[in-house]
Amino acid sequence: MVYSIKNIFNIIGAEGTLTNDHEIENILIDSRKVHTPSSSLFFALKGPRRDGHQFIPELYKKGVRNFVVSETADDTLFPDSNFLLVDDTQVALQQLAAQHRSQFDYPVIGITGSNGKTIVKEWLYQLLHSDYSIVRSPKSYNSQVGVPLSVWQMDKQHNLALFEAGISQQGEMLRLERIIRPTIGILTNIGEAHSEGFVDPHHKFREKLVLFRNSKVLIARDIDMEDQKEFLSLLSDELSVLTWGYAEKNDFLIRNTSSEAGLTTFILDHKGKELAVSIPFTDDASIENAITCSCLLLQLGLAPEQIAARMKLLQPVNMRLEMKNGINDCLLINDSYSADLSSLQIALNFLEQQQTKLKKTVIISDFLQSAIPDEELYPGILENMRKHQVSRVIGIGERIAASLLHESMKADKDMRIELYPETSAFLKEFKSSAFRDEAILVKGARVFTFEKIVRLLEEKAHQTVLEINLNAIAHNLKEYQGKCKPDTRIMAMVKAFAYGSGGAEIAAILQFHKVDWLAVAYADEGVELRKAGITLPIMVMNPDEHAFESLVEYDLEPELFSFSILQSFDQFLKKEGIENFPVHIELETGMNRLGFAAHEMEKLATTIRDTISFKVRTVFSHLAASEDPKEDAFTMQQASVFNQAVQKLRSGLGYDFLVHIANSAAVIRHPALHMNMVRLGIGLYGVDSSGSKTLNLLPVATLRSTVAQLKQVKAGESVSYNRKGIVQRDSLIATIRLGYADGYPRKLSNGKGKMIIHGKEAPVIGTICMDMTMLDVTDIHSVKEGDEVIVFGSPLPVHQLAAWAETIPYEIMTGISQRVKRIYFEE
């Protein structure tokens, strides 16, 4: 729905003077997620670490002109802007969402509880999306800010809503109830999580019930409702409370539950009718959540046979428990997102399920959301770990350190306890050698930033290193910017691990120097950049259906190159209830790789116009041979096809977008093709494919290794595999810690390749091995073991190495193995 800014001004009771009556479609709370600035309203929320007001200048530059603020702004700095002044921007956000909710009368299902809210919501969507047009909370948006953002998604196209609500202290649920106003309520498992803000369990239960004070139906477990009848008087007289359980008194009676071979079956008896259910899960939490969903489906009137068929197809909801290889032959389990007893039990079970002979280590933080006194909580956690045969516990946080200090001082051969007051103290004393042959569970609350610990535990070490000069990146960027008009935007290619140089680090320096866009090949590359704190818009050039969830979660913008991928992404966005998601359109103009054909523009425009799922941000194509003067006619032909197709698409869509076709070589050789934006790739990394004499690029990467051993080899003897390296004279052979597994091309064997030692070229002798390469250093004075070897860099350009290997610099740079450690420096 669209609201006028005047209407919103009145709804939230704002003060101030409006300069323009804009129409608002989108709410912003994050300056990094500006898709349609002219129709967006930014709420400057104040948090414990960040104040939204500080991002107003950045948003203004991006085109946002409407702001809800709690601090007076200097209007002269932001001409043509509307500032809606309120006492509390979060309250104003909630007021607007509550008013929006009142516009709709279709069923709204409100879900709360201690555990299982998100899974029940997502499973209900899986079970009901074929019958309803559903709007629902994204992920676990259940907070004082998340709920308003969820409800804002409601539209006339929907006929069912699924919203979850989570609270951590008294009074919060009343505010959420006024926003959600559920007609049907679901109370999931009432457990220990999020109890610290309440006097006792009864207090927490009473606060959660507030969500259903005006509901018509409430579905809950009988064990949660026992002895709670007195609290039901707080709710509407019209509320019908329906319980499920294993006793005859329940409205939904559960019988004959059994689990085997990865399946659980149970009978649900409701009003004398039996429903036989089978689900592909066996854990207790999943069984409870599935029962809750079955009850809701019966209440909505679905036929038992429909329910039974759909329950068999339930898919697991992605949980953020990750397992990966760690340093020194360790197994690393990363669950550094939350700290509560329920999720700890899940993580410990997962640790135990690995059936590994490795010792078990747990790195754990303070539990910040528990109502259990510390003197009971942490000894209990310790005892639970003993049951799981954990042999080493590293506790981080003042509370766990104080509670377990006495335990840590005991001599215990079965469990070692180490305590640190904060994460920085642990990092200061960290030694990689202290972790070896262990299965390590990292489990902590977000505020403890355990991702820093995870990075250390998964760090790769190698004596061969790739040095990256960040100053050179900045210099090369400025060289290209100097060849463009001031208003030409820059998209920097950081795909393939930033051409082997390290994605996050390169992206950070490019972001600092204000490029406009980044581009990656695959969604997981973009995810890593987001996790590293990169906030620039990121285009994903090769999206697939498996990556759609990551695209949305991490605000990544996909390239759409075919009708099949366009339609698949459209369907996904509709299921998620997402509108105007930014996308990029690739056109085929002669590369014959990916892209919509020029003759498909009318169909493409119609298809895009017929959906509200996404908004086109840029349209582009790839030049096949922009670096080759002999192909200039073909390059111009590509540009002509592109321009004509863009004109048709722009006319068909009815709105404008950015266009780009020039790569690094075209920036120099074809300035007429700069258009709105250019894409810089290999040129940023110091490789000039244009042949320009005016471009002063600096090499960015230097690959270095060391001499592992020196050998005196007699004339006539052979070196390495296949005996192709025959020594013609008595020679000194140096073995280098580098091989084809590190990315050094095997084609450089037998004298084709050279490396630099003591400033002189040393030829490769014999066949390059997986991890080692041999050099003839007979003519180089004073070589000794441990000496540095330059594989490519300033004295030996990467394009020379590529020429010897009969390939291109791209292949050399992107082929450098991930096991080669990257070192970043500034001069």
PDB file of N, CA, C and O in Angstrom, residues 490-543:
ATOM      1  N   ILE A 490      31.292   3.390 -10.874  1.00  0.00           N
ATOM      2  CA  ILE A 490      32.268   2.296 -10.956  1.00  0.00           C
ATOM      3  C   ILE A 490      31.688   1.049 -10.306  1.00  0.00           C
ATOM      4  O   ILE A 490      31.267   1.077  -9.149  1.00  0.00           O
ATOM      5  N   MET A 491      31.661  -0.045 -11.055  1.00  0.00           N
ATOM      6  CA  MET A 491      31.373  -1.362 -10.484  1.00  0.00           C
ATOM      7  C   MET A 491      32.686  -2.142 -10.473  1.00  0.00           C
ATOM      8  O   MET A 491      33.313  -2.328 -11.509  1.00  0.00           O
ATOM      9  N   ALA A 492      33.094  -2.583  -9.300  1.00  0.00           N
ATOM     10  CA  ALA A 492      34.359  -3.321  -9.158  1.00  0.00           C
ATOM     11  C   ALA A 492      34.083  -4.813  -9.059  1.00  0.00           C
ATOM     12  O   ALA A 492      33.251  -5.247  -8.261  1.00  0.00           O
ATOM     13  N   MET A 493      34.804  -5.577  -9.860  1.00  0.00           N
ATOM     14  CA  MET A 493      34.641  -7.031  -9.861  1.00  0.00           C
ATOM     15  C   MET A 493      35.520  -7.638  -8.763  1.00  0.00           C
ATOM     16  O   MET A 493      36.741  -7.487  -8.782  1.00  0.00           O
ATOM     17  N   VAL A 494      34.880  -8.313  -7.830  1.00  0.00           N
ATOM     18  CA  VAL A 494      35.620  -9.008  -6.765  1.00  0.00           C
ATOM     19  C   VAL A 494      35.263 -10.487  -6.761  1.00  0.00           C
ATOM     20  O   VAL A 494      35.358 -11.162  -5.741  1.00  0.00           O
ATOM     21  N   LYS A 495      34.848 -10.985  -7.915  1.00  0.00           N
ATOM     22  CA  LYS A 495      34.507 -12.401  -8.039  1.00  0.00           C
ATOM     23  C   LYS A 495      35.776 -13.243  -7.962  1.00  0.00           C
ATOM     24  O   LYS A 495      36.892 -12.726  -8.077  1.00  0.00           O
ATOM     25  N   ALA A 496      35.576 -14.548  -7.806  1.00  0.00           N
ATOM     26  CA  ALA A 496      36.698 -15.488  -7.728  1.00  0.00           C
ATOM     27  C   ALA A 496      37.710 -15.058  -6.682  1.00  0.00           C
ATOM     28  O   ALA A 496      38.911 -14.963  -6.931  1.00  0.00           O
ATOM     29  N   PHE A 497      37.175 -14.742  -5.472  1.00  0.00           N
ATOM     30  CA  PHE A 497      38.051 -14.371  -4.361  1.00  0.00           C
ATOM     31  C   PHE A 497      38.859 -13.130  -4.726  1.00  0.00           C
ATOM     32  O   PHE A 497      40.040 -13.023  -4.431  1.00  0.00           O
ATOM     33  N   ALA A 498      38.196 -12.185  -5.409  1.00  0.00           N
ATOM     34  CA  ALA A 498      38.837 -10.959  -5.896  1.00  0.00           C
ATOM     35  C   ALA A 498      40.074 -11.295  -6.728  1.00  0.00           C
ATOM     36  O   ALA A 498      41.182 -10.846  -6.472  1.00  0.00           O
ATOM     37  N   TYR A 499      39.829 -12.131  -7.760  1.00  0.00           N
ATOM     38  CA  TYR A 499      40.905 -12.557  -8.666  1.00  0.00           C
ATOM     39  C   TYR A 499      42.063 -13.168  -7.880  1.00  0.00           C
ATOM     40  O   TYR A 499      43.234 -12.973  -8.210  1.00  0.00           O
ATOM     41  N   GLY A 500      41.702 -13.909  -6.850  1.00  0.00           N
ATOM     42  CA  GLY A 500      42.705 -14.590  -6.045  1.00  0.00           C
ATOM     43  C   GLY A 500      43.314 -13.767  -4.942  1.00  0.00           C
ATOM     44  O   GLY A 500      44.120 -14.265  -4.162  1.00  0.00           O
ATOM     45  N   SER A 501      42.941 -12.489  -4.855  1.00  0.00           N
ATOM     46  CA  SER A 501      43.604 -11.598  -3.907  1.00  0.00           C
ATOM     47  C   SER A 501      42.942 -11.544  -2.538  1.00  0.00           C
ATOM     48  O   SER A 501      43.502 -10.962  -1.616  1.00  0.00           O
ATOM     49  N   GLY A 502      41.736 -12.094  -2.399  1.00  0.00           N
ATOM     50  CA  GLY A 502      41.049 -12.078  -1.108  1.00  0.00           C
ATOM     51  C   GLY A 502      39.858 -11.146  -1.122  1.00  0.00           C
ATOM     52  O   GLY A 502      40.025  -9.922  -1.080  1.00  0.00           O
ATOM     53  N   GLY A 503      38.651 -11.711  -1.212  1.00  0.00           N
ATOM     54  CA  GLY A 503      37.452 -10.929  -1.446  1.00  0.00           C
ATOM     55  C   GLY A 503      37.162  -9.839  -0.439  1.00  0.00           C
ATOM     56  O   GLY A 503      37.004  -8.666  -0.791  1.00  0.00           O
ATOM     57  N   ALA A 504      37.082 -10.184   0.844  1.00  0.00           N
ATOM     58  CA  ALA A 504      36.648  -9.227   1.861  1.00  0.00           C
ATOM     59  C   ALA A 504      37.631  -8.074   2.012  1.00  0.00           C
ATOM     60  O   ALA A 504      37.236  -6.915   2.129  1.00  0.00           O
ATOM     61  N   GLU A 505      38.908  -8.389   1.986  1.00  0.00           N
ATOM     62  CA  GLU A 505      39.909  -7.352   2.192  1.00  0.00           C
ATOM     63  C   GLU A 505      39.936  -6.377   1.019  1.00  0.00           C
ATOM     64  O   GLU A 505      40.031  -5.153   1.200  1.00  0.00           O
ATOM     65  N   ILE A 506      39.862  -6.905  -0.186  1.00  0.00           N
ATOM     66  CA  ILE A 506      39.845  -6.044  -1.369  1.00  0.00           C
ATOM     67  C   ILE A 506      38.558  -5.223  -1.396  1.00  0.00           C
ATOM     68  O   ILE A 506      38.568  -4.024  -1.701  1.00  0.00           O
ATOM     69  N   ALA A 507      37.434  -5.864  -1.077  1.00  0.00           N
ATOM     70  CA  ALA A 507      36.157  -5.157  -1.061  1.00  0.00           C
ATOM     71  C   ALA A 507      36.175  -4.012  -0.061  1.00  0.00           C
ATOM     72  O   ALA A 507      35.612  -2.938  -0.304  1.00  0.00           O
ATOM     73  N   ALA A 508      36.829  -4.226   1.077  1.00  0.00           N
ATOM     74  CA  ALA A 508      36.872  -3.182   2.107  1.00  0.00           C
ATOM     75  C   ALA A 508      37.626  -1.948   1.618  1.00  0.00           C
ATOM     76  O   ALA A 508      37.196  -0.820   1.857  1.00  0.00           O
ATOM     77  N   ILE A 509      38.738  -2.161   0.927  1.00  0.00           N
ATOM     78  CA  ILE A 509      39.496  -1.002   0.444  1.00  0.00           C
ATOM     79  C   ILE A 509      38.742  -0.300  -0.673  1.00  0.00           C
ATOM     80  O   ILE A 509      38.753   0.938  -0.793  1.00  0.00           O
ATOM     81  N   LEU A 510      38.032  -1.062  -1.502  1.00  0.00           N
ATOM     82  CA  LEU A 510      37.230  -0.456  -2.569  1.00  0.00           C
ATOM     83  C   LEU A 510      36.055   0.324  -1.976  1.00  0.00           C
ATOM     84  O   LEU A 510      35.696   1.397  -2.479  1.00  0.00           O
ATOM     85  N   GLN A 511      35.466  -0.216  -0.941  1.00  0.00           N
ATOM     86  CA  GLN A 511      34.377   0.488  -0.268  1.00  0.00           C
ATOM     87  C   GLN A 511      34.885   1.793   0.348  1.00  0.00           C
ATOM     88  O   GLN A 511      34.231   2.833   0.268  1.00  0.00           O
ATOM     89  N   PHE A 512      36.067   1.738   0.946  1.00  0.00           N
ATOM     90  CA  PHE A 512      36.642   2.931   1.556  1.00  0.00           C
ATOM     91  C   PHE A 512      36.873   4.025   0.516  1.00  0.00           C
ATOM     92  O   PHE A 512      36.696   5.215   0.791  1.00  0.00           O
ATOM     93  N   HIS A 513      37.229   3.598  -0.691  1.00  0.00           N
ATOM     94  CA  HIS A 513      37.503   4.560  -1.759  1.00  0.00           C
ATOM     95  C   HIS A 513      36.273   4.820  -2.629  1.00  0.00           C
ATOM     96  O   HIS A 513      36.397   5.349  -3.749  1.00  0.00           O
ATOM     97  N   LYS A 514      35.121   4.454  -2.129  1.00  0.00           N
ATOM     98  CA  LYS A 514      33.837   4.901  -2.664  1.00  0.00           C
ATOM     99  C   LYS A 514      33.509   4.413  -4.072  1.00  0.00           C
ATOM    100  O   LYS A 514      32.975   5.158  -4.894  1.00  0.00           O
ATOM    101  N   VAL A 515      33.816   3.138  -4.382  1.00  0.00           N
ATOM    102  CA  VAL A 515      33.236   2.610  -5.615  1.00  0.00           C
ATOM    103  C   VAL A 515      31.727   2.484  -5.395  1.00  0.00           C
ATOM    104  O   VAL A 515      31.244   2.475  -4.259  1.00  0.00           O
ATOM    105  N   ASP A 516      30.971   2.352  -6.472  1.00  0.00           N
ATOM    106  CA  ASP A 516      29.507   2.376  -6.356  1.00  0.00           C
ATOM    107  C   ASP A 516      28.901   0.991  -6.188  1.00  0.00           C
ATOM    108  O   ASP A 516      27.857   0.851  -5.556  1.00  0.00           O
ATOM    109  N   TRP A 517      29.532  -0.013  -6.786  1.00  0.00           N
ATOM    110  CA  TRP A 517      28.983  -1.367  -6.754  1.00  0.00           C
ATOM    111  C   TRP A 517      30.119  -2.371  -6.694  1.00  0.00           C
ATOM    112  O   TRP A 517      31.238  -2.095  -7.165  1.00  0.00           O
ATOM    113  N   LEU A 518      29.832  -3.529  -6.147  1.00  0.00           N
ATOM    114  CA  LEU A 518      30.719  -4.677  -6.250  1.00  0.00           C
ATOM    115  C   LEU A 518      29.994  -5.765  -7.030  1.00  0.00           C
ATOM    116  O   LEU A 518      28.761  -5.821  -7.032  1.00  0.00           O
ATOM    117  N   ALA A 519      30.761  -6.632  -7.665  1.00  0.00           N
ATOM    118  CA  ALA A 519      30.163  -7.761  -8.370  1.00  0.00           C
ATOM    119  C   ALA A 519      30.922  -9.031  -8.019  1.00  0.00           C
ATOM    120  O   ALA A 519      32.154  -9.041  -7.974  1.00  0.00           O
ATOM    121  N   VAL A 520      30.171 -10.097  -7.757  1.00  0.00           N
ATOM    122  CA  VAL A 520      30.738 -11.409  -7.459  1.00  0.00           C
ATOM    123  C   VAL A 520      30.116 -12.425  -8.399  1.00  0.00           C
ATOM    124  O   VAL A 520      29.091 -12.161  -9.031  1.00  0.00           O
ATOM    125  N   ALA A 521      30.724 -13.586  -8.487  1.00  0.00           N
ATOM    126  CA  ALA A 521      30.194 -14.616  -9.374  1.00  0.00           C
ATOM    127  C   ALA A 521      29.039 -15.367  -8.733  1.00  0.00           C
ATOM    128  O   ALA A 521      28.009 -15.597  -9.358  1.00  0.00           O
ATOM    129  N   TYR A 522      29.215 -15.738  -7.457  1.00  0.00           N
ATOM    130  CA  TYR A 522      28.228 -16.590  -6.790  1.00  0.00           C
ATOM    131  C   TYR A 522      27.787 -15.972  -5.470  1.00  0.00           C
ATOM    132  O   TYR A 522      28.506 -15.171  -4.864  1.00  0.00           O
ATOM    133  N   ALA A 523      26.609 -16.385  -5.030  1.00  0.00           N
ATOM    134  CA  ALA A 523      26.016 -15.798  -3.822  1.00  0.00           C
ATOM    135  C   ALA A 523      26.890 -16.008  -2.596  1.00  0.00           C
ATOM    136  O   ALA A 523      26.975 -15.124  -1.737  1.00  0.00           O
ATOM    137  N   ASP A 524      27.538 -17.163  -2.483  1.00  0.00           N
ATOM    138  CA  ASP A 524      28.325 -17.402  -1.271  1.00  0.00           C
ATOM    139  C   ASP A 524      29.493 -16.428  -1.156  1.00  0.00           C
ATOM    140  O   ASP A 524      29.924 -16.086  -0.058  1.00  0.00           O
ATOM    141  N   GLU A 525      30.011 -15.938  -2.306  1.00  0.00           N
ATOM    142  CA  GLU A 525      31.044 -14.905  -2.255  1.00  0.00           C
ATOM    143  C   GLU A 525      30.470 -13.619  -1.664  1.00  0.00           C
ATOM    144  O   GLU A 525      31.116 -12.935  -0.865  1.00  0.00           O
ATOM    145  N   GLY A 526      29.240 -13.286  -2.066  1.00  0.00           N
ATOM    146  CA  GLY A 526      28.590 -12.098  -1.520  1.00  0.00           C
ATOM    147  C   GLY A 526      28.285 -12.231  -0.046  1.00  0.00           C
ATOM    148  O   GLY A 526      28.416 -11.260   0.715  1.00  0.00           O
ATOM    149  N   VAL A 527      27.886 -13.422   0.371  1.00  0.00           N
ATOM    150  CA  VAL A 527      27.600 -13.669   1.785  1.00  0.00           C
ATOM    151  C   VAL A 527      28.848 -13.415   2.623  1.00  0.00           C
ATOM    152  O   VAL A 527      28.787 -12.784   3.684  1.00  0.00           O
ATOM    153  N   GLU A 528      29.988 -13.907   2.141  1.00  0.00           N
ATOM    154  CA  GLU A 528      31.225 -13.694   2.881  1.00  0.00           C
ATOM    155  C   GLU A 528      31.551 -12.204   2.999  1.00  0.00           C
ATOM    156  O   GLU A 528      32.043 -11.745   4.031  1.00  0.00           O
ATOM    157  N   LEU A 529      31.273 -11.444   1.953  1.00  0.00           N
ATOM    158  CA  LEU A 529      31.521 -10.005   2.019  1.00  0.00           C
ATOM    159  C   LEU A 529      30.602  -9.336   3.034  1.00  0.00           C
ATOM    160  O   LEU A 529      31.026  -8.468   3.801  1.00  0.00           O
ATOM    161  N   ARG A 530      29.336  -9.724   3.050  1.00  0.00           N
ATOM    162  CA  ARG A 530      28.403  -9.157   4.027  1.00  0.00           C
ATOM    163  C   ARG A 530      28.849  -9.505   5.453  1.00  0.00           C
ATOM    164  O   ARG A 530      28.819  -8.670   6.355  1.00  0.00           O
ATOM    165  N   LYS A 531      29.253 -10.732   5.668  1.00  0.00           N
ATOM    166  CA  LYS A 531      29.699 -11.151   6.997  1.00  0.00           C
ATOM    167  C   LYS A 531      30.945 -10.390   7.427  1.00  0.00           C
ATOM    168  O   LYS A 531      31.195 -10.226   8.627  1.00  0.00           O
ATOM    169  N   ALA A 532      31.700  -9.927   6.437  1.00  0.00           N
ATOM    170  CA  ALA A 532      32.911  -9.168   6.745  1.00  0.00           C
ATOM    171  C   ALA A 532      32.635  -7.678   6.908  1.00  0.00           C
ATOM    172  O   ALA A 532      33.562  -6.890   7.088  1.00  0.00           O
ATOM    173  N   GLY A 533      31.364  -7.292   6.822  1.00  0.00           N
ATOM    174  CA  GLY A 533      31.009  -5.904   7.069  1.00  0.00           C
ATOM    175  C   GLY A 533      30.930  -5.022   5.844  1.00  0.00           C
ATOM    176  O   GLY A 533      30.846  -3.797   5.957  1.00  0.00           O
ATOM    177  N   ILE A 534      30.926  -5.611   4.654  1.00  0.00           N
ATOM    178  CA  ILE A 534      30.816  -4.828   3.418  1.00  0.00           C
ATOM    179  C   ILE A 534      29.356  -4.421   3.216  1.00  0.00           C
ATOM    180  O   ILE A 534      28.459  -5.268   3.214  1.00  0.00           O
ATOM    181  N   THR A 535      29.120  -3.131   3.016  1.00  0.00           N
ATOM    182  CA  THR A 535      27.753  -2.608   2.906  1.00  0.00           C
ATOM    183  C   THR A 535      27.402  -2.112   1.513  1.00  0.00           C
ATOM    184  O   THR A 535      26.257  -1.739   1.270  1.00  0.00           O
ATOM    185  N   LEU A 536      28.356  -2.071   0.605  1.00  0.00           N
ATOM    186  CA  LEU A 536      28.074  -1.629  -0.758  1.00  0.00           C
ATOM    187  C   LEU A 536      27.062  -2.540  -1.444  1.00  0.00           C
ATOM    188  O   LEU A 536      26.950  -3.729  -1.096  1.00  0.00           O
ATOM    189  N   PRO A 537      26.322  -2.033  -2.437  1.00  0.00           N
ATOM    190  CA  PRO A 537      25.485  -2.925  -3.250  1.00  0.00           C
ATOM    191  C   PRO A 537      26.360  -3.986  -3.912  1.00  0.00           C
ATOM    192  O   PRO A 537      27.464  -3.690  -4.381  1.00  0.00           O
ATOM    193  N   ILE A 538      25.872  -5.220  -3.942  1.00  0.00           N
ATOM    194  CA  ILE A 538      26.642  -6.332  -4.509  1.00  0.00           C
ATOM    195  C   ILE A 538      25.789  -7.047  -5.547  1.00  0.00           C
ATOM    196  O   ILE A 538      24.703  -7.535  -5.243  1.00  0.00           O
ATOM    197  N   MET A 539      26.288  -7.112  -6.785  1.00  0.00           N
ATOM    198  CA  MET A 539      25.616  -7.854  -7.844  1.00  0.00           C
ATOM    199  C   MET A 539      26.177  -9.271  -7.905  1.00  0.00           C
ATOM    200  O   MET A 539      27.397  -9.466  -7.899  1.00  0.00           O
ATOM    201  N   VAL A 540      25.283 -10.254  -7.986  1.00  0.00           N
ATOM    202  CA  VAL A 540      25.674 -11.663  -8.092  1.00  0.00           C
ATOM    203  C   VAL A 540      25.448 -12.092  -9.539  1.00  0.00           C
ATOM    204  O   VAL A 540      24.316 -12.092 -10.030  1.00  0.00           O
ATOM    205  N   MET A 541      26.508 -12.493 -10.233  1.00  0.00           N
ATOM    206  CA  MET A 541      26.440 -12.695 -11.671  1.00  0.00           C
ATOM    207  C   MET A 541      25.968 -14.090 -12.070  1.00  0.00           C
ATOM    208  O   MET A 541      25.546 -14.291 -13.214  1.00  0.00           O
ATOM    209  N   ASN A 542      26.042 -15.058 -11.181  1.00  0.00           N
ATOM    210  CA  ASN A 542      25.604 -16.410 -11.509  1.00  0.00           C
ATOM    211  C   ASN A 542      24.697 -16.966 -10.414  1.00  0.00           C
ATOM    212  O   ASN A 542      25.044 -17.927  -9.723  1.00  0.00           O
ATOM    213  N   PRO A 543      23.523 -16.382 -10.221  1.00  0.00           N
ATOM    214  CA  PRO A 543      22.625 -16.879  -9.169  1.00  0.00           C
ATOM    215  C   PRO A 543      21.942 -18.179  -9.606  1.00  0.00           C
ATOM    216  O   PRO A 543      21.774 -18.438 -10.801  1.00  0.00           O
TER     217      PRO A 543
END
